[in-house]
Short mmCIF file of C-alpha atoms in Angstrom, two decimals:
data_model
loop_
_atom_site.label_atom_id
_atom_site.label_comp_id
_atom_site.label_asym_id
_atom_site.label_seq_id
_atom_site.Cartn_x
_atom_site.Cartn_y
_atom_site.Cartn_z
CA UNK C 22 16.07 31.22 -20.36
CA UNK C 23 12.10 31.86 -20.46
CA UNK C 24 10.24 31.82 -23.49
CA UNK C 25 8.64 34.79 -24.97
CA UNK C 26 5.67 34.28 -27.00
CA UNK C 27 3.96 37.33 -29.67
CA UNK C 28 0.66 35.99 -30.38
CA UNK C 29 -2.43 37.39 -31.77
CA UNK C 30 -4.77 37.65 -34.60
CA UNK C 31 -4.12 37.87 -38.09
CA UNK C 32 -2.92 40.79 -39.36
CA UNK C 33 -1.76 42.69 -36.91
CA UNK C 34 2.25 42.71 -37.49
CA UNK C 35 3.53 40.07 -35.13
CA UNK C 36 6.27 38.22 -37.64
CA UNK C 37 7.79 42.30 -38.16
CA UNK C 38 7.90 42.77 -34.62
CA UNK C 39 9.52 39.61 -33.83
CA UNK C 40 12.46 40.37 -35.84
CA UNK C 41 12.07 44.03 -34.70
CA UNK C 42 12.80 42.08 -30.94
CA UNK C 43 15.24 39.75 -32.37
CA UNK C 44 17.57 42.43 -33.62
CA UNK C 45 17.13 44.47 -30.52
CA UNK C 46 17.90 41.96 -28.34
CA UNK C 47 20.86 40.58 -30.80
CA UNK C 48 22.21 44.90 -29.85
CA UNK C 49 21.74 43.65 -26.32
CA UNK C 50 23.91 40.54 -26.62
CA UNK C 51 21.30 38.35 -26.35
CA UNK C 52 21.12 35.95 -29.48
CA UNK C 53 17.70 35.38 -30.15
CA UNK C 54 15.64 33.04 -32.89
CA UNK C 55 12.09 33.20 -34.34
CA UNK C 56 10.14 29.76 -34.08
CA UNK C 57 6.73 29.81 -36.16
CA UNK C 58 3.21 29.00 -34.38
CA UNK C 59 1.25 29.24 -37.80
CA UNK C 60 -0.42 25.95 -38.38
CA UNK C 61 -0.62 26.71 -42.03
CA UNK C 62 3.01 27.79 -42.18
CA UNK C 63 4.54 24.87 -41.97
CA UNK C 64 3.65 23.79 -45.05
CA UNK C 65 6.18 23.90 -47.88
CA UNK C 66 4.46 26.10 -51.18
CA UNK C 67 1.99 27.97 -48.92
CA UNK C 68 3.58 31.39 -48.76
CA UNK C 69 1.21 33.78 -50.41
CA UNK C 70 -1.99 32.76 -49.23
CA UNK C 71 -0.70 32.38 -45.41
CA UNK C 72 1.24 35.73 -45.30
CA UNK C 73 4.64 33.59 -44.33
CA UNK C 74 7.26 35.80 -44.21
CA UNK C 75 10.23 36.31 -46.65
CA UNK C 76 13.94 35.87 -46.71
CA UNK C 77 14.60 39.73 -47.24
CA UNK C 78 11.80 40.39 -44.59
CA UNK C 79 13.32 38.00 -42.31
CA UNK C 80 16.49 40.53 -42.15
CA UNK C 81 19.10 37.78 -40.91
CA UNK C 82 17.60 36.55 -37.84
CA UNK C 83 16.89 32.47 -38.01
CA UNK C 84 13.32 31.37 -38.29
CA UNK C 85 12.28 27.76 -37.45
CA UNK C 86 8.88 25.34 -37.90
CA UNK C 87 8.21 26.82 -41.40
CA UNK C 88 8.03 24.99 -44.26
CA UNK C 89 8.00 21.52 -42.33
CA UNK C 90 5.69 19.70 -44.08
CA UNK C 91 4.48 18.93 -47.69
CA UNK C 92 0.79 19.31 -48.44
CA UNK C 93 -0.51 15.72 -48.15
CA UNK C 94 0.89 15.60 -44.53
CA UNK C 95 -1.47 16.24 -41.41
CA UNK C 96 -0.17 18.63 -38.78
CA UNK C 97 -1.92 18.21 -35.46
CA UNK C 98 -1.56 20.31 -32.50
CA UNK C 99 0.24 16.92 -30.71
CA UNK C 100 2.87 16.81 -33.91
CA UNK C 101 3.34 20.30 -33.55
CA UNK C 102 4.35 20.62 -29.62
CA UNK C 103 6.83 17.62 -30.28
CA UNK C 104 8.83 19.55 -32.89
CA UNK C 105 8.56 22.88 -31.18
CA UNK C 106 9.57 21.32 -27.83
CA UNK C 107 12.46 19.97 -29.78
CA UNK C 108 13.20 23.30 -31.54
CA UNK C 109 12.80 25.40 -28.27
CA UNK C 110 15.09 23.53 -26.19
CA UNK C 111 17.89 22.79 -28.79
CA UNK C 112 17.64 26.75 -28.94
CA UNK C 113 18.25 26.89 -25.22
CA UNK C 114 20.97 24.40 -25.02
CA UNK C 115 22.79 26.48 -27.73
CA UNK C 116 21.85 30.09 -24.98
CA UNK C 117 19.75 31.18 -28.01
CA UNK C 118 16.96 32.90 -26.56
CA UNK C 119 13.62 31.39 -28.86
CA UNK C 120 11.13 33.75 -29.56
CA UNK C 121 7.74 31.78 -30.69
CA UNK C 122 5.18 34.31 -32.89
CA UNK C 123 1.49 33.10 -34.13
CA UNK C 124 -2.16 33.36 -34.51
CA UNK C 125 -2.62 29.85 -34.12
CA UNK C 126 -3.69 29.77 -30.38
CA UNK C 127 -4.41 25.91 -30.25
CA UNK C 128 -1.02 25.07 -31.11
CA UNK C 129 0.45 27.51 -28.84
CA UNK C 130 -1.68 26.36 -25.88
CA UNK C 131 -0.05 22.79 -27.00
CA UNK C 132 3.46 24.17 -26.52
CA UNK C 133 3.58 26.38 -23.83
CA UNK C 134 0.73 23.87 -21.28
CA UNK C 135 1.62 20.98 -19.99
CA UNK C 136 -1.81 19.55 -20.54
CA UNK C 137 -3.12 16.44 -21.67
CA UNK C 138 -3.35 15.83 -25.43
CA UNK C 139 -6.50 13.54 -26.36
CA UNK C 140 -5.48 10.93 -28.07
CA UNK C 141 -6.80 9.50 -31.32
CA UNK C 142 -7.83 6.03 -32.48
CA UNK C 143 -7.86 5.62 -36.99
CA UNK C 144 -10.73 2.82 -36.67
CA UNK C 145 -12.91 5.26 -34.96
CA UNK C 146 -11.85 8.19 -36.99
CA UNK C 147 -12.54 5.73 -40.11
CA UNK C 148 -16.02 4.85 -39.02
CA UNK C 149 -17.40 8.58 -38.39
CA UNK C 150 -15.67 9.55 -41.84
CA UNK C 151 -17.79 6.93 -43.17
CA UNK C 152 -20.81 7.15 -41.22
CA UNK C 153 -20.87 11.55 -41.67
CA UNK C 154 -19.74 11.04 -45.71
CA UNK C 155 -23.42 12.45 -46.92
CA UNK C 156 -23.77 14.70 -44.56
CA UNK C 157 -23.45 18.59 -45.04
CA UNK C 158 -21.00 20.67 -43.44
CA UNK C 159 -23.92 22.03 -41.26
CA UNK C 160 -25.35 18.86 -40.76
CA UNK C 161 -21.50 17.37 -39.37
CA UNK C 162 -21.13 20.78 -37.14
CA UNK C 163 -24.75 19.63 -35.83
CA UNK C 164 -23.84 16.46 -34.01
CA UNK C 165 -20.70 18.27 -32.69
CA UNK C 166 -23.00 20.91 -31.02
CA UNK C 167 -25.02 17.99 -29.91
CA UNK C 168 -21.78 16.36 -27.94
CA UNK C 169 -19.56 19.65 -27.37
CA UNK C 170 -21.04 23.40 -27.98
CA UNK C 171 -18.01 25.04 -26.91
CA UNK C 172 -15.89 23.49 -29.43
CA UNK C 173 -18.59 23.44 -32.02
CA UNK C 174 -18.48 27.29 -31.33
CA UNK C 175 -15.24 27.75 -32.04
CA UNK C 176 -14.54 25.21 -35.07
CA UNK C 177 -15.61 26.39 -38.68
CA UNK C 178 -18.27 24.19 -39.70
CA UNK C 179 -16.35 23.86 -43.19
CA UNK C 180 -13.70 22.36 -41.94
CA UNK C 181 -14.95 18.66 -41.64
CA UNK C 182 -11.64 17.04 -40.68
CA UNK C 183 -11.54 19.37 -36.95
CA UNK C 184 -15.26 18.71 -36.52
CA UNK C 185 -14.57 14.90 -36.80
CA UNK C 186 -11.70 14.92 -34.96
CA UNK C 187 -13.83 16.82 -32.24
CA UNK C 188 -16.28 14.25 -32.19
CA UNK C 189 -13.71 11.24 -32.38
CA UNK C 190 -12.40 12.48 -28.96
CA UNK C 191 -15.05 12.75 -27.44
CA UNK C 192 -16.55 9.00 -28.33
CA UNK C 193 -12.53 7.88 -27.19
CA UNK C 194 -12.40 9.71 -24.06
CA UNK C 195 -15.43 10.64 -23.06
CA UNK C 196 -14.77 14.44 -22.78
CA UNK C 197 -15.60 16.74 -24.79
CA UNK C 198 -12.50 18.24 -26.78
CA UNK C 199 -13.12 21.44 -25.21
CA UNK C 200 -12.45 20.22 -21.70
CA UNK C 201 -8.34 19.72 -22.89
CA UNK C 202 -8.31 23.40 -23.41
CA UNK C 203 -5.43 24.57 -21.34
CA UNK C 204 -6.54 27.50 -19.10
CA UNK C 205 -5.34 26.52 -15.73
CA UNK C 206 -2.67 23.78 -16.92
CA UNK C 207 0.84 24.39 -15.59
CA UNK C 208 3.02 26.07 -17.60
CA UNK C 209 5.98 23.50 -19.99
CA UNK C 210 8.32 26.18 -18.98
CA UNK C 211 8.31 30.04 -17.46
CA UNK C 212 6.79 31.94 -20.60
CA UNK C 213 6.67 35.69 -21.25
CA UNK C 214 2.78 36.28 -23.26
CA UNK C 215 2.61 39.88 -25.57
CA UNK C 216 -0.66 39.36 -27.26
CA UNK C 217 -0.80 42.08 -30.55
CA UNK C 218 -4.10 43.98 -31.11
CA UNK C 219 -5.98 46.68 -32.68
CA UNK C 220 -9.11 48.04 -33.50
CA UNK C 221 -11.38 45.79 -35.53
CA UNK C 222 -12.56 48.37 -38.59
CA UNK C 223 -9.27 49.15 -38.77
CA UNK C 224 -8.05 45.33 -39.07
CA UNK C 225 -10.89 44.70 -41.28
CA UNK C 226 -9.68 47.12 -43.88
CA UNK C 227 -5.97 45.92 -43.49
CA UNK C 228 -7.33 42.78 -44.48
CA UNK C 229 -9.11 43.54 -47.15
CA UNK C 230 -5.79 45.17 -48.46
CA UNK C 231 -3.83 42.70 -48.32
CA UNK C 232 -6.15 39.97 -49.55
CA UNK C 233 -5.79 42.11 -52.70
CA UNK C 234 -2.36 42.43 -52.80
CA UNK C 235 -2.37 38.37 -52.24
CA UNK C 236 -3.74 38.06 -55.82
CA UNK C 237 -1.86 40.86 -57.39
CA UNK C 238 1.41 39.04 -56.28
CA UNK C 239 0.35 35.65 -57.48
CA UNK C 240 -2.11 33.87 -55.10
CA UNK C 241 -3.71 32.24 -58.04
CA UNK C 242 -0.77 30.78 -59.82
CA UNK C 243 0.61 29.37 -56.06
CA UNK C 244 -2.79 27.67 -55.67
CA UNK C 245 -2.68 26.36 -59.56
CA UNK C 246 0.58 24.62 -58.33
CA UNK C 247 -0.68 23.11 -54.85
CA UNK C 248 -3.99 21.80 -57.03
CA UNK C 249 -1.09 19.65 -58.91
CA UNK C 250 0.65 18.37 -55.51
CA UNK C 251 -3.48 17.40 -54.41
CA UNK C 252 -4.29 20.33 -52.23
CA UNK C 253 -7.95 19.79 -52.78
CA UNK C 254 -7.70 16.11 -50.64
CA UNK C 255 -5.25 17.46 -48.26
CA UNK C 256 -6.24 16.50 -44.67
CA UNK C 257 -5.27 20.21 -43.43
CA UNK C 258 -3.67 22.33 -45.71
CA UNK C 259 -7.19 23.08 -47.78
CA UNK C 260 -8.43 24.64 -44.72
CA UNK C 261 -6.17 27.51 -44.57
CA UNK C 262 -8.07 30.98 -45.39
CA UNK C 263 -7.75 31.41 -48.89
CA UNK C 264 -7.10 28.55 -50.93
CA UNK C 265 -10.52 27.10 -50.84
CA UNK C 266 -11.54 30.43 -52.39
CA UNK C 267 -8.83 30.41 -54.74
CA UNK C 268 -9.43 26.77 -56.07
CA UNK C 269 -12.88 27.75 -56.82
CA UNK C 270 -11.54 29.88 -59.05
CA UNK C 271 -8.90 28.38 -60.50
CA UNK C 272 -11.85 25.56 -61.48
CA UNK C 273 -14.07 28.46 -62.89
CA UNK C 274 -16.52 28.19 -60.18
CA UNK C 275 -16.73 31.74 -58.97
CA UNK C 276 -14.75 35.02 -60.44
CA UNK C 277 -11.74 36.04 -58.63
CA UNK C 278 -13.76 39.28 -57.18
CA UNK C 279 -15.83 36.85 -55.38
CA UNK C 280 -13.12 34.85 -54.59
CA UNK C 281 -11.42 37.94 -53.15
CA UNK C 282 -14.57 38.68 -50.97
CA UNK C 283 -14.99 35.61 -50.21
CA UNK C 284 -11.84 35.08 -48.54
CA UNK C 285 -12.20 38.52 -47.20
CA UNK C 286 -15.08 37.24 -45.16
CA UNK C 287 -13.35 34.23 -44.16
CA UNK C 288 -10.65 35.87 -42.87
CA UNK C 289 -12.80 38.14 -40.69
CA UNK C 290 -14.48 35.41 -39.27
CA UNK C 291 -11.01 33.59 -38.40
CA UNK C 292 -10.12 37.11 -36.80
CA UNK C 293 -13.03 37.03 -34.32
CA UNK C 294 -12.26 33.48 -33.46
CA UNK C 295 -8.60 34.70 -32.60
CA UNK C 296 -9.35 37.44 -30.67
CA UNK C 297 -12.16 35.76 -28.44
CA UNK C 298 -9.20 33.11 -27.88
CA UNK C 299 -6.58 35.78 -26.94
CA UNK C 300 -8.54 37.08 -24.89
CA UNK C 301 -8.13 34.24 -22.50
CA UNK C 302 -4.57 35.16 -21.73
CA UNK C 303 -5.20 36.77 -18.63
CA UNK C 304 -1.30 37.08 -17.77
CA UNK C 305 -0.24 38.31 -21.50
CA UNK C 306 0.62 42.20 -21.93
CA UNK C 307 -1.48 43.75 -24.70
CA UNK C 308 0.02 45.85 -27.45
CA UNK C 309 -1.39 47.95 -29.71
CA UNK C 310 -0.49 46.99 -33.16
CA UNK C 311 2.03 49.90 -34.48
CA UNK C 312 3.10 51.15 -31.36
CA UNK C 313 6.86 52.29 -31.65
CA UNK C 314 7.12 50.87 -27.81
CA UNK C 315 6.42 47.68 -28.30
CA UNK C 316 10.04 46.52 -29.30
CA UNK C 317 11.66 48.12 -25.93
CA UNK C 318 8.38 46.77 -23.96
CA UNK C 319 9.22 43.25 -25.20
CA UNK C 320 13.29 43.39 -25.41
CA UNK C 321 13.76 44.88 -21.96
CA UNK C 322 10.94 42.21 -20.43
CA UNK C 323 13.46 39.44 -21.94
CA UNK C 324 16.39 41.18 -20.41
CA UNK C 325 14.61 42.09 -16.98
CA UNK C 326 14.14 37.79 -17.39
CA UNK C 327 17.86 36.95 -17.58
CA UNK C 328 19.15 39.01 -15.28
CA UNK C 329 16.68 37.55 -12.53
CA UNK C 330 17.86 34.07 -14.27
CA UNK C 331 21.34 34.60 -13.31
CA UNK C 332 20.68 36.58 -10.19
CA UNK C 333 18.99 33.55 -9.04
CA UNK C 334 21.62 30.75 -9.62
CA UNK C 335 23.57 29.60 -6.68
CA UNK C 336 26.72 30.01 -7.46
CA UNK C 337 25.99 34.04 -8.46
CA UNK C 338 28.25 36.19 -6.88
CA UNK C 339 27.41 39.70 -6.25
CA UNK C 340 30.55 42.28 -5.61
#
């Protein structure tokens, strides 16, 4: 039973089309289950600022991988393929077909590729933290450039744990981290990609929308709780688009309009990121965000799947 995977940026409506599939597939007879790729939405208390979706919104159809971890905890792209792997399969073994919807396209890659995680070595990750401690963000994002442009490109230079952990592999394994990207690795297991877009003004004003309607329905008052559990020294949970912004104001260090636009910006930088990564998938079918065929495009692809699947077995008898 393949895997189908909805990626794509943020914003553009994969978690409601999931369960739009889900439930059209469930009319098919094929039982079908929603597994998160959101590397911020596994965390437990982050459900504002990272868009995670509801239990009314969810509409009955099970969603794993959310809510996994407290704030404290690391996720890393090598914890996160472990538990998916585990989630995905159990899902199979139980002829649930597992439906896996994101914008977090390292952490699909980890899932979906069979290739080689770097691995990672505290003394060394200890000494950089130490020897980088006065430097500035740009500064830090410097030496990665020095080692590894590609990834340098493509990691925020404000988020000083990736950029460290960038540079860590590469003085472990001589590579640089961009080298375990996974564009010609063999595949864990045959996967179905539907990569979600739309036009970029119009994804820009979506979100700028709903970064609004983020602190209308309580962004603020979320954050004010996390700053109690120690999201400021979290080790990945701080860099998720929004809370930064929303601590500085919480602290009185900017007003929440600039804290709005603020986060506004950062999330249309994270967009461009996404997209230039999506692009990649040279075997994914593009939809446009909205488009009333894109449930029948993705339910009848999983279908088409399982009939080949059992057309295929050995012991299939045809009349």
């Amino acid at each position: 039973m393949a895997l189908t995977v909805i990626a794509g940026a943020t914003a553009t409506g994969k978690s409601a089309l999931a369960v739009d599939v889900a439930l059209a597939l469930r009319e098919q007879g094929i039982p079908s289950e929603i597994v998160n790729a959101d590397a911020m939405q596994v965390y437990r208390g982050m459900d504002i600022g990272t868009a995670k979706i509801t239990g009314l919104e969810r509409r009955g159809v099970p969603h794993h991988l959310f809510d996994e971890l407290d704030i404290t905890e690391e996720a890393t792209a090598a914890w996160f393929r472990e538990r998916a792997r585990a989630v995905i399969s159990e899902m199979q073994q139980r002829g649930v077909h597992p439906i896996m919807v994101g914008g977090s396209g390292f952490y699909i890659e980890a899932v979906i590729h069979q290739q080689q995680m770097p691995g990672t070595d505290p003394a060394i990750r200890s000494r950089l933290e130490q020897q980088t401690a006065d430097l500035t963000d740009e500064q830090l994002h410097d030496l990665l450039c020095e080692v590894d442009p590609i990834a340098a490109d493509r990691i925020d230079q404000r988020n000083r744990r990736r950029v460290i952990r960038a540079i860590e592999v590469y003085e472990l394994t001589g590579r640089p981290f961009s080298s375990f990207r996974a564009d010609a690795a063999e595949l864990w297991q045959p996967t179905r990609l539907f990569v979600l877009e739309d036009e970029r003004a119009v994804l820009n004003a979506r979100i700028a929308e709903r970064t609004q309607a983020m602190w209308r329905g309580g962004m603020l008052d979320e954050v004010r709780t996390l700053d109690r559990q120690g999201l400021a020294t979290s080790p990945t949970a701080i860099h998720a688009t929004g809370y930064r912004e929303a601590l500085e104001q919480l602290h009185g260090r900017c007003s929440e309009t600039q804290a709005v636009e603020d986060t506004v910006l950062a999330t249309t930088r994270l967009v461009k990121k996404q997209r230039t990564w999506f692009r990649r998938y040279h075997d994914a079918v593009r939809l446009h965000t909205g488009d009333p065929g894109n449930i029948r495009c993705i339910a009848d692809a999983v279908a088409d799947d399982l009939a080949h699947d059992v057309d295929a077995r050995p012991d299939h008898e045809t009349e």
